[in-house]
Amino acid sequence: MIVAVAAVLMSGHHQDTPRPYWDGAAKAATWIQAQLVKGSSDDVSLYSGLSGVLVFTSEMVGAQQSLPRLRQVDGLARNVIALSSKTQDSGLYTGLCGSAFALQCAGLATGKEEYRQAAIDCLDRVVAKAKTVGKGVQWNDSNDIISGSAGIGCTLVWASSALDNPTYLDTAKKVGDRLIELAQIAPGGLKWAVGQASGDTGEMPNFSHGTAGIAYFLAQLGAATGDSKYVAAAEQGAGHLIELSQENGLVYHDDSKGKDLFYLGWCHGPVGTARLFAVLQRVTHKEMYGAWIARASEAVKKSGIPETRTPGFWNNFGLCCGDAGVEKFYLDLAKSGAGPQDATFARRLADFLLSRGRPEGDGLKWVFAENRVQPDDQKAQTGLMEGAAGIGLALLWMDGYDQKRPSLAQFPDSPWHG
């Protein structure tokens, strides 16, 4: 039975001390709700759809339980269940795995077992859709975290514990076996192409689409199963990234036209890639991985962001490519004991996010460009990775740090919790 953490966490926020990050998150939630009332959407994905909004709204309930927000969680969860029943995509940020994660968050926020069961139903469908290929299984032509095997595998490892079903590890191991089979010998170790199964040999080395994300899954799988072959493959992936990295720890965007382009965020920058080094440091106890994180962290601080925008950090404020994702990284470092300067930098980013919010009605929205190559295509979105739900979540995390409140949403692809 799920325990409703909302009932035991902080029940209100009416204090004499100002809570700007909570207020910003609440205004983001108000704006999102207004957009949802205006029109329905069939996008159920974690990345840009209702599953991402459900995660944010569940975190709001985890921070402050109220009847209106509980009703919002219920409404969103019912819509996610209905839409996910028609979803064929299995991916973490694009399909059923993301919906399963969001529904588990709803279960934790409300205490309702039906949402946990709905999450299990989503994942049982994912397992049933696995295709036996080579030495393991896959779902599509993608190896990556966003829509492919690595993200699905991360979700299965997460679910084996979060949903108390160790049989999900059996499928996760088959995912790992297939990814090891697809690995290519590369300078420093191993690499994985973007869409290897479909013949795409291009490499984006960092987290969301590349070697860092795939090696991260293998490291998490090794930690969960105790099988050293997965950790060994992950270390070879890390070795390749170290070979590619600059002295400051940054790794270029891609191996075709992007060798002089360095992103700073979650998708193609150190914020995401550091996840691999963090889990390897924990599993292997090797100091070299912590040193890589420290180098890359310092490089981001010295880049001039958030006030100065770089070619790989354009006018984007979201969790995927922008300030919200970077803020979360430094909060994670601060919570892990890396140093108070990390919390200070996270707060600077959170303050920047607040300064870029635009009032609309009683709410707050953020207008920015999702894609670097289309900097003038700016709009306000509701979703998690490129919209108000993700920015609101980042503000909630900052407020939670100040209030010493643990986070409800423990993402399947993150080594940091709390």
XYZ file of C-alpha atoms in Angstrom:
418
model
C 0.000 0.000 0.000
C 1.317 3.452 -0.937
C 1.882 5.819 1.968
C 0.700 9.377 1.255
C 3.808 11.399 1.951
C 1.805 14.580 1.489
C 0.188 14.014 4.864
C 3.486 13.832 6.723
C 5.387 16.530 4.868
C 4.888 20.223 5.335
C 1.153 21.018 5.383
C 1.345 24.725 4.626
C 3.550 27.582 3.603
C 2.106 30.520 5.526
C 5.192 31.731 7.343
C 6.663 35.104 8.162
C 9.765 34.321 6.078
C 9.291 35.033 2.345
C 9.148 31.967 0.091
C 9.826 33.360 -3.420
C 10.559 29.980 -4.986
C 7.373 28.437 -3.624
C 5.399 31.465 -4.819
C 6.951 31.173 -8.292
C 6.140 27.470 -8.488
C 2.546 28.120 -7.375
C 2.137 30.772 -10.065
C 3.549 28.371 -12.659
C 0.943 25.810 -11.564
C -1.813 28.415 -11.863
C -0.756 29.319 -15.401
C -0.524 25.653 -16.447
C -3.983 24.933 -15.069
C -5.410 27.864 -17.026
C -3.880 26.511 -20.241
C -5.295 23.034 -19.610
C -8.764 24.498 -19.056
C -8.530 26.281 -22.421
C -8.059 23.069 -24.375
C -7.265 19.378 -24.145
C -4.179 17.662 -25.520
C -3.478 14.077 -26.463
C 0.237 14.480 -25.627
C 0.740 12.211 -22.616
C 4.534 12.183 -22.674
C 6.801 12.984 -19.748
C 8.796 15.354 -21.958
C 6.113 17.785 -23.100
C 2.730 16.316 -22.175
C 0.389 15.536 -19.307
C 2.686 13.036 -17.581
C 5.214 15.803 -16.973
C 2.514 18.140 -15.652
C 1.318 15.322 -13.373
C 4.815 14.948 -11.898
C 4.975 18.679 -11.136
C 1.463 18.797 -9.652
C 2.182 15.734 -7.513
C 5.315 17.455 -6.196
C 3.182 20.486 -5.327
C 0.919 18.235 -3.247
C 3.975 16.664 -1.645
C 5.076 20.124 -0.569
C 1.679 21.395 0.550
C -1.418 19.227 0.688
C -4.615 20.989 -0.315
C -7.945 19.729 -1.604
C -7.842 21.725 -4.883
C -4.362 20.393 -5.744
C -5.334 16.845 -4.814
C -8.267 17.169 -7.195
C -5.914 18.432 -9.893
C -3.686 15.371 -9.384
C -6.719 13.087 -9.615
C -7.902 14.744 -12.815
C -4.488 14.626 -14.439
C -3.887 11.021 -13.361
C -7.208 9.897 -14.853
C -6.333 11.591 -18.137
C -2.854 10.031 -18.154
C -4.366 6.577 -17.555
C -6.852 7.068 -20.400
C -4.299 8.410 -22.875
C -1.575 5.919 -21.965
C -3.968 3.049 -22.693
C -3.674 4.095 -26.357
C 0.081 4.748 -26.289
C 2.336 2.460 -28.317
C 5.633 4.243 -27.537
C 7.499 2.661 -24.614
C 10.101 5.401 -24.030
C 10.904 7.157 -20.768
C 10.400 10.729 -21.987
C 8.140 9.864 -24.913
C 5.872 7.008 -23.837
C 4.656 4.443 -21.352
C 7.689 4.471 -19.057
C 7.235 8.184 -18.425
C 3.530 7.708 -17.734
C 4.335 4.914 -15.282
C 6.718 7.210 -13.398
C 4.165 10.035 -13.307
C 1.401 7.733 -12.052
C 3.636 6.446 -9.270
C 4.253 10.072 -8.246
C 0.480 10.609 -8.200
C 0.100 7.550 -5.995
C 2.671 8.854 -3.547
C 1.024 12.275 -3.450
C -2.540 11.031 -2.940
C -2.031 7.688 -1.223
C -4.208 6.004 -3.862
C -3.233 2.452 -4.735
C -5.043 2.672 -8.074
C -2.338 4.957 -9.452
C 0.434 2.603 -8.402
C -1.451 -0.222 -10.107
C -1.866 1.901 -13.230
C 1.902 2.454 -13.245
C 2.425 -1.304 -13.044
C -0.038 -1.830 -15.900
C 1.970 0.585 -18.077
C 5.235 -1.212 -17.341
C 3.735 -4.656 -17.861
C 2.760 -3.475 -21.332
C 6.327 -2.252 -21.891
C 7.744 -5.648 -20.942
C 5.238 -7.404 -23.205
C 6.252 -5.184 -26.141
C 9.979 -6.002 -25.880
C 11.409 -7.543 -29.069
C 14.061 -10.238 -28.839
C 17.010 -9.074 -30.950
C 20.517 -10.510 -30.883
C 21.574 -11.285 -27.304
C 18.821 -9.269 -25.649
C 15.780 -7.067 -26.264
C 14.930 -3.670 -27.666
C 11.776 -1.717 -28.531
C 12.849 0.504 -31.402
C 15.929 1.705 -33.258
C 17.032 4.063 -30.508
C 19.590 3.249 -27.823
C 19.100 6.491 -25.901
C 17.621 7.853 -22.682
C 14.841 9.910 -24.296
C 12.914 7.264 -26.233
C 15.139 4.203 -26.453
C 16.572 1.238 -24.632
C 18.650 3.116 -22.045
C 15.704 5.159 -20.775
C 13.405 2.136 -20.743
C 16.078 0.140 -18.956
C 16.509 2.893 -16.338
C 12.764 2.815 -15.721
C 12.763 -0.959 -15.241
C 15.627 -0.716 -12.738
C 13.787 2.086 -10.916
C 10.498 0.158 -10.929
C 12.059 -3.000 -9.521
C 12.492 -1.050 -6.285
C 9.878 1.729 -6.430
C 7.083 -0.652 -7.426
C 8.500 -3.593 -5.486
C 8.736 -5.879 -8.502
C 12.225 -7.410 -8.873
C 11.126 -9.300 -12.005
C 11.529 -6.049 -13.957
C 15.276 -6.543 -13.519
C 15.075 -9.671 -15.678
C 13.997 -7.565 -18.657
C 16.445 -4.805 -17.732
C 19.309 -7.316 -17.934
C 18.215 -8.274 -21.442
C 18.289 -4.592 -22.342
C 21.815 -4.354 -20.958
C 22.947 -7.435 -22.863
C 21.673 -5.997 -26.139
C 23.351 -2.629 -25.530
C 26.677 -4.287 -24.726
C 26.325 -6.212 -27.989
C 25.806 -2.908 -29.856
C 28.818 -1.168 -28.290
C 31.585 -0.013 -30.631
C 35.287 0.101 -29.824
C 36.273 3.754 -29.553
C 39.176 5.889 -28.284
C 39.414 5.336 -24.542
C 36.828 2.576 -24.384
C 33.352 2.066 -25.886
C 30.760 4.244 -27.587
C 27.183 3.905 -28.811
C 25.730 5.578 -31.887
C 22.503 7.589 -31.826
C 20.344 5.124 -33.753
C 22.619 2.199 -34.335
C 19.908 -0.357 -34.965
C 18.691 1.695 -37.945
C 22.185 2.239 -39.320
C 22.719 5.756 -37.943
C 26.382 5.751 -36.921
C 26.533 9.379 -35.754
C 27.554 9.971 -32.144
C 26.226 12.503 -29.678
C 28.456 11.538 -26.758
C 26.589 13.128 -23.863
C 23.547 12.065 -21.870
C 20.183 12.381 -23.577
C 21.036 10.683 -26.872
C 24.465 9.187 -26.443
C 27.150 7.187 -24.764
C 26.834 8.890 -21.361
C 23.161 7.949 -21.008
C 23.642 4.371 -22.178
C 26.647 3.844 -19.931
C 24.681 5.400 -17.072
C 21.946 2.783 -17.469
C 24.530 -0.001 -17.535
C 26.129 1.334 -14.343
C 22.750 1.496 -12.593
C 21.946 -2.006 -13.821
C 25.255 -3.297 -12.478
C 24.588 -1.668 -9.120
C 21.090 -3.174 -8.934
C 22.035 -6.698 -10.043
C 25.570 -7.009 -8.670
C 26.757 -8.112 -12.117
C 30.186 -6.605 -12.781
C 29.959 -6.959 -16.576
C 27.499 -4.066 -16.751
C 29.681 -1.847 -14.573
C 32.713 -2.766 -16.689
C 30.923 -1.707 -19.880
C 29.814 1.517 -18.197
C 33.390 2.268 -17.189
C 34.518 1.767 -20.776
C 31.864 4.239 -21.862
C 33.163 6.681 -19.272
C 36.689 6.087 -20.531
C 35.637 7.159 -24.010
C 34.010 10.329 -22.662
C 37.128 11.184 -20.680
C 39.166 10.703 -23.863
C 36.883 13.148 -25.709
C 36.651 15.733 -22.939
C 38.489 18.993 -22.777
C 40.758 19.721 -19.849
C 37.809 21.386 -18.112
C 35.693 18.236 -18.422
C 33.305 19.427 -21.154
C 32.461 17.043 -24.009
C 31.428 18.310 -27.442
C 27.886 18.104 -28.804
C 28.331 15.676 -31.722
C 30.969 14.145 -33.955
C 29.823 15.616 -37.268
C 29.375 19.392 -37.162
C 29.421 19.942 -33.429
C 32.968 19.288 -32.238
C 33.387 22.986 -31.435
C 29.990 23.260 -29.742
C 29.644 22.671 -26.009
C 26.261 22.485 -24.336
C 26.052 23.055 -20.572
C 22.689 21.522 -19.665
C 21.089 18.123 -19.101
C 20.679 16.964 -22.685
C 24.161 17.341 -24.190
C 26.216 18.901 -21.426
C 27.939 18.082 -18.130
C 24.730 18.360 -16.111
C 23.505 15.148 -17.721
C 26.836 13.438 -18.335
C 27.850 13.893 -14.689
C 25.105 11.415 -13.784
C 27.230 8.630 -15.238
C 30.292 9.692 -13.255
C 28.243 10.069 -10.071
C 26.906 6.521 -10.179
C 30.316 5.115 -11.127
C 31.921 6.968 -8.224
C 29.364 5.395 -5.891
C 29.706 1.895 -7.328
C 33.487 1.730 -7.847
C 34.716 4.221 -5.188
C 37.214 5.581 -7.719
C 38.236 9.199 -7.087
C 38.749 9.884 -10.801
C 35.002 10.045 -11.379
C 34.466 12.604 -8.647
C 37.334 14.641 -10.069
C 35.635 14.715 -13.482
C 32.402 16.001 -11.906
C 34.321 18.713 -10.028
C 36.122 19.857 -13.192
C 32.969 20.028 -15.282
C 31.043 21.730 -12.480
C 33.686 24.425 -12.201
C 33.685 24.939 -15.985
C 29.935 25.633 -15.953
C 30.327 28.138 -13.106
C 33.089 29.951 -15.003
C 31.080 30.095 -18.240
C 29.257 33.252 -17.178
C 25.774 31.758 -17.077
C 23.060 32.535 -16.319
C 23.632 36.216 -17.049
C 25.815 35.513 -20.108
C 24.460 33.105 -22.718
C 26.883 30.881 -24.635
C 26.526 29.192 -28.073
C 25.514 25.962 -26.319
C 23.324 27.689 -23.739
C 20.977 29.945 -25.645
C 17.714 31.655 -24.609
C 16.294 28.477 -23.065
C 15.283 28.219 -19.414
C 14.002 24.615 -19.285
C 15.001 21.383 -17.571
C 16.360 19.861 -20.777
C 18.636 22.513 -22.236
C 18.536 25.465 -19.876
C 18.778 27.010 -16.437
C 16.263 24.796 -14.624
C 18.255 21.649 -15.354
C 21.527 23.278 -14.335
C 19.963 24.512 -11.089
C 18.902 20.952 -10.230
C 22.437 19.674 -10.843
C 23.964 22.110 -8.365
C 21.283 21.392 -5.790
C 22.088 17.698 -6.152
C 25.778 18.437 -5.637
C 24.979 20.563 -2.589
C 22.838 17.810 -1.064
C 25.598 15.273 -1.678
C 27.999 17.390 0.352
C 30.133 18.803 -2.454
C 30.140 22.277 -0.930
C 28.001 25.321 -0.005
C 29.126 27.145 -3.139
C 27.005 24.737 -5.184
C 23.830 25.763 -3.345
C 24.794 29.400 -3.871
C 25.104 28.888 -7.613
C 21.817 26.946 -7.699
C 20.101 29.865 -5.960
C 21.560 32.268 -8.515
C 20.007 30.184 -11.275
C 16.662 29.968 -9.447
C 16.637 33.749 -9.008
C 17.369 34.130 -12.723
C 14.413 31.860 -13.528
C 12.116 33.979 -11.373
C 13.347 37.123 -13.114
C 12.513 35.676 -16.535
C 8.954 34.643 -15.684
C 6.214 36.659 -17.382
C 2.956 37.310 -15.494
C -0.264 36.270 -17.212
C -3.438 36.559 -15.196
C -2.674 35.189 -11.732
C 0.009 32.899 -13.130
C 3.553 32.942 -14.414
C 4.883 31.647 -17.730
C 8.269 31.448 -19.418
C 8.752 32.311 -23.080
C 11.882 30.918 -24.719
C 13.314 29.049 -27.684
C 13.298 25.276 -27.419
C 15.758 24.693 -30.262
C 19.201 26.271 -30.547
C 18.993 26.430 -34.350
C 15.684 28.336 -34.167
C 16.456 31.024 -31.568
C 13.620 33.298 -32.699
C 10.939 30.601 -32.400
C 9.955 31.503 -28.852
C 6.830 30.360 -27.044
C 5.499 29.477 -23.611
C 4.922 25.765 -23.025
C 3.294 23.859 -20.181
C 5.471 20.728 -20.253
C 8.217 19.333 -18.072
C 11.413 19.479 -20.099
C 10.733 22.629 -22.136
C 8.059 24.458 -20.182
C 6.507 25.808 -17.005
C 6.076 22.402 -15.330
C 9.824 21.816 -15.352
C 10.684 25.353 -14.290
C 8.076 25.184 -11.548
C 9.565 21.888 -10.419
C 13.034 23.460 -10.290
C 11.672 26.267 -8.131
C 10.013 23.705 -5.854
C 13.340 21.894 -5.503
C 15.000 25.159 -4.467
C 12.237 25.818 -1.952
C 12.561 22.238 -0.715
C 16.277 22.731 -0.175
C 15.581 25.818 1.926
C 12.855 24.059 3.901
C 14.822 20.788 4.237
C 11.956 18.995 2.516
C 12.698 15.802 0.544
C 11.560 15.598 -3.047
C 8.675 13.365 -4.018
C 9.794 12.825 -7.616
C 12.863 10.568 -7.793
C 13.484 10.321 -11.547
C 14.462 6.918 -12.997
C 17.460 8.431 -14.793
C 18.942 10.309 -11.829
C 21.521 8.982 -9.338
C 20.670 11.727 -6.851
C 17.696 11.546 -4.515
C 16.214 13.594 -1.705
